[in-house]
Amino acid sequence: MRDPDCIFCKIIDREIPTDLVYEDDQVVAFKDIQPRAKTHLLLIPRLHISSLEQLEQKHQHLISHMVLLLPTLAHNQGLYTGFRTIINTGLDGGQEIDHLHIHLLGGGSIE
Ligand code: AMP
Ligand code: ZN
């Protein structure tokens, strides 16, 4: 369920402080510590799933819940004209943190 060495599990357990924007019984969303757009959120499941590679049929409801939540999270950040979502997977996919997360970006680049 939880990986003791995982930064995002520690965020879920409030062991590492974060700028939380949303939580429910299945997911947590918070601001990325190194934002690459005016709005840059990370949406993660409470369950420690390393990446898309580890998804199973039993996670179907969880994943659809996450995807269905994205427009609401975007609207709550004032993003009404569109947003970008990114899921990095594995070493060659640029994934740095091995706890499944969806990047939600919008409002223009800050780089
Ligand atoms: P990825 O490269 O897809 O694994 O993205 C990991 C993201 O997590 C990066 O955009 C980091 O800036 C972000 N990140 C790492 N540590 C934290 C943290 N403590 N709080 C918020 N975001 C973080
Ligand atoms: Zn984790």
Short mmCIF file of C-alpha atoms and ligand atoms in Angstrom, two decimals:
data_model
loop_
_atom_site.label_atom_id
_atom_site.label_comp_id
_atom_site.label_asym_id
_atom_site.label_seq_id
_atom_site.Cartn_x
_atom_site.Cartn_y
_atom_site.Cartn_z
CA MET A 1 0.00 0.00 0.00
CA ARG A 2 2.71 2.43 1.05
CA ASP A 3 6.39 2.58 0.15
CA PRO A 4 8.38 3.91 3.15
CA ASP A 5 11.01 5.41 0.83
CA CYS A 6 8.55 7.14 -1.48
CA ILE A 7 8.37 10.95 -1.37
CA PHE A 8 4.76 11.01 -2.58
CA CYS A 9 3.67 8.45 0.04
CA LYS A 10 5.27 10.77 2.60
CA ILE A 11 3.31 13.70 1.18
CA ILE A 12 0.09 11.67 1.49
CA ASP A 13 0.95 10.90 5.12
CA ARG A 14 1.81 14.58 5.75
CA GLU A 15 5.40 13.68 6.64
CA ILE A 16 6.56 16.10 3.93
CA PRO A 17 4.74 19.44 3.73
CA THR A 18 3.12 20.38 0.44
CA ASP A 19 0.72 22.88 -1.06
CA LEU A 20 -2.35 20.67 -1.17
CA VAL A 21 -5.18 21.70 -3.49
CA TYR A 22 -7.48 18.67 -3.37
CA GLU A 23 -7.90 15.35 -1.59
CA ASP A 24 -10.46 12.63 -1.24
CA ASP A 25 -10.44 9.00 -0.13
CA GLN A 26 -8.64 7.88 -3.31
CA VAL A 27 -6.37 10.71 -4.49
CA VAL A 28 -4.39 13.78 -3.51
CA ALA A 29 -3.48 16.80 -5.67
CA PHE A 30 -0.79 19.33 -4.80
CA LYS A 31 1.39 21.98 -6.42
CA ASP A 32 4.58 20.83 -8.09
CA ILE A 33 7.61 22.11 -6.18
CA GLN A 34 9.31 23.12 -9.46
CA PRO A 35 6.43 24.45 -11.55
CA ARG A 36 6.91 24.46 -15.32
CA ALA A 37 3.77 26.51 -15.95
CA LYS A 38 1.82 29.14 -14.01
CA THR A 39 -0.32 26.28 -12.76
CA HIS A 40 1.44 22.96 -12.28
CA LEU A 41 -0.32 20.33 -10.18
CA LEU A 42 0.43 16.70 -9.52
CA LEU A 43 -2.49 14.31 -9.05
CA ILE A 44 -1.58 11.04 -7.33
CA PRO A 45 -3.43 7.99 -6.02
CA ARG A 46 -3.22 7.33 -2.29
CA LEU A 47 -2.32 3.78 -3.22
CA HIS A 48 1.38 3.37 -4.05
CA ILE A 49 1.41 2.29 -7.70
CA SER A 50 4.86 2.83 -9.20
CA SER A 51 3.84 3.74 -12.74
CA LEU A 52 1.45 3.02 -15.59
CA GLU A 53 3.40 -0.23 -16.05
CA GLN A 54 2.07 -1.54 -12.74
CA LEU A 55 -1.58 -0.80 -13.43
CA GLU A 56 -3.97 -3.74 -13.23
CA GLN A 57 -7.63 -4.24 -14.07
CA LYS A 58 -8.49 -3.76 -10.39
CA HIS A 59 -7.27 -0.14 -10.67
CA GLN A 60 -9.78 0.68 -13.37
CA HIS A 61 -12.09 2.68 -11.12
CA LEU A 62 -9.21 4.57 -9.51
CA ILE A 63 -7.75 5.61 -12.86
CA SER A 64 -11.07 6.72 -14.28
CA HIS A 65 -11.68 8.69 -11.09
CA MET A 66 -8.33 10.47 -11.59
CA VAL A 67 -8.98 11.29 -15.23
CA LEU A 68 -12.53 12.47 -14.59
CA LEU A 69 -11.24 14.76 -11.85
CA LEU A 70 -8.79 16.64 -14.10
CA PRO A 71 -11.18 19.21 -15.62
CA THR A 72 -12.54 20.11 -12.19
CA LEU A 73 -9.02 20.55 -10.80
CA ALA A 74 -8.18 22.74 -13.80
CA HIS A 75 -11.31 24.86 -13.38
CA ASN A 76 -10.56 25.27 -9.68
CA GLN A 77 -7.21 26.77 -10.71
CA GLY A 78 -8.91 29.21 -13.09
CA LEU A 79 -8.03 27.24 -16.21
CA TYR A 80 -11.12 27.49 -18.40
CA THR A 81 -9.55 27.59 -21.87
CA GLY A 82 -7.54 24.39 -21.68
CA PHE A 83 -4.79 22.57 -19.88
CA ARG A 84 -2.06 20.00 -20.51
CA THR A 85 -1.68 16.62 -18.83
CA ILE A 86 1.50 14.52 -18.80
CA ILE A 87 2.25 11.08 -17.39
CA ASN A 88 5.92 10.13 -17.51
CA THR A 89 6.59 6.40 -17.34
CA GLY A 90 9.86 4.67 -16.54
CA LEU A 91 13.49 5.64 -17.05
CA ASP A 92 13.21 6.48 -20.72
CA GLY A 93 9.89 8.20 -20.12
CA GLY A 94 11.52 10.76 -17.84
CA GLN A 95 9.83 9.52 -14.66
CA GLU A 96 11.76 10.72 -11.62
CA ILE A 97 9.39 9.71 -8.84
CA ASP A 98 8.17 6.14 -8.83
CA HIS A 99 4.65 6.83 -7.60
CA LEU A 100 2.14 7.20 -10.42
CA HIS A 101 1.26 10.87 -11.00
CA ILE A 102 -0.50 12.99 -13.57
CA HIS A 103 0.99 16.42 -14.24
CA LEU A 104 -1.66 19.09 -14.86
CA LEU A 105 -0.24 22.26 -16.41
CA GLY A 106 -1.80 25.45 -17.65
CA GLY A 107 -1.82 29.21 -17.72
CA GLY A 108 1.32 29.57 -19.79
CA SER A 109 4.93 28.49 -19.46
CA ILE A 110 7.14 30.14 -16.85
CA GLU A 111 10.39 28.92 -18.45
P1 AMP B 1 8.28 13.05 -12.98
O1 AMP B 1 9.54 13.52 -13.65
O2 AMP B 1 7.15 12.85 -13.94
O3 AMP B 1 8.53 11.86 -12.08
O4 AMP B 1 7.81 14.26 -12.08
C1 AMP B 1 8.09 14.37 -10.72
C2 AMP B 1 7.66 15.76 -10.30
O5 AMP B 1 7.60 15.79 -8.89
C3 AMP B 1 8.62 16.86 -10.73
O6 AMP B 1 7.92 17.80 -11.55
C4 AMP B 1 9.09 17.49 -9.41
O7 AMP B 1 9.25 18.88 -9.49
C5 AMP B 1 7.96 17.09 -8.47
N1 AMP B 1 8.32 17.00 -7.05
C6 AMP B 1 9.37 16.36 -6.52
N2 AMP B 1 9.36 16.47 -5.16
C7 AMP B 1 8.25 17.19 -4.86
C8 AMP B 1 7.67 17.66 -3.64
N3 AMP B 1 8.24 17.40 -2.44
N4 AMP B 1 6.55 18.40 -3.70
C9 AMP B 1 5.98 18.68 -4.90
N5 AMP B 1 6.45 18.26 -6.08
C10 AMP B 1 7.59 17.54 -6.07
ZN ZN B 2 4.40 6.14 -3.03
#
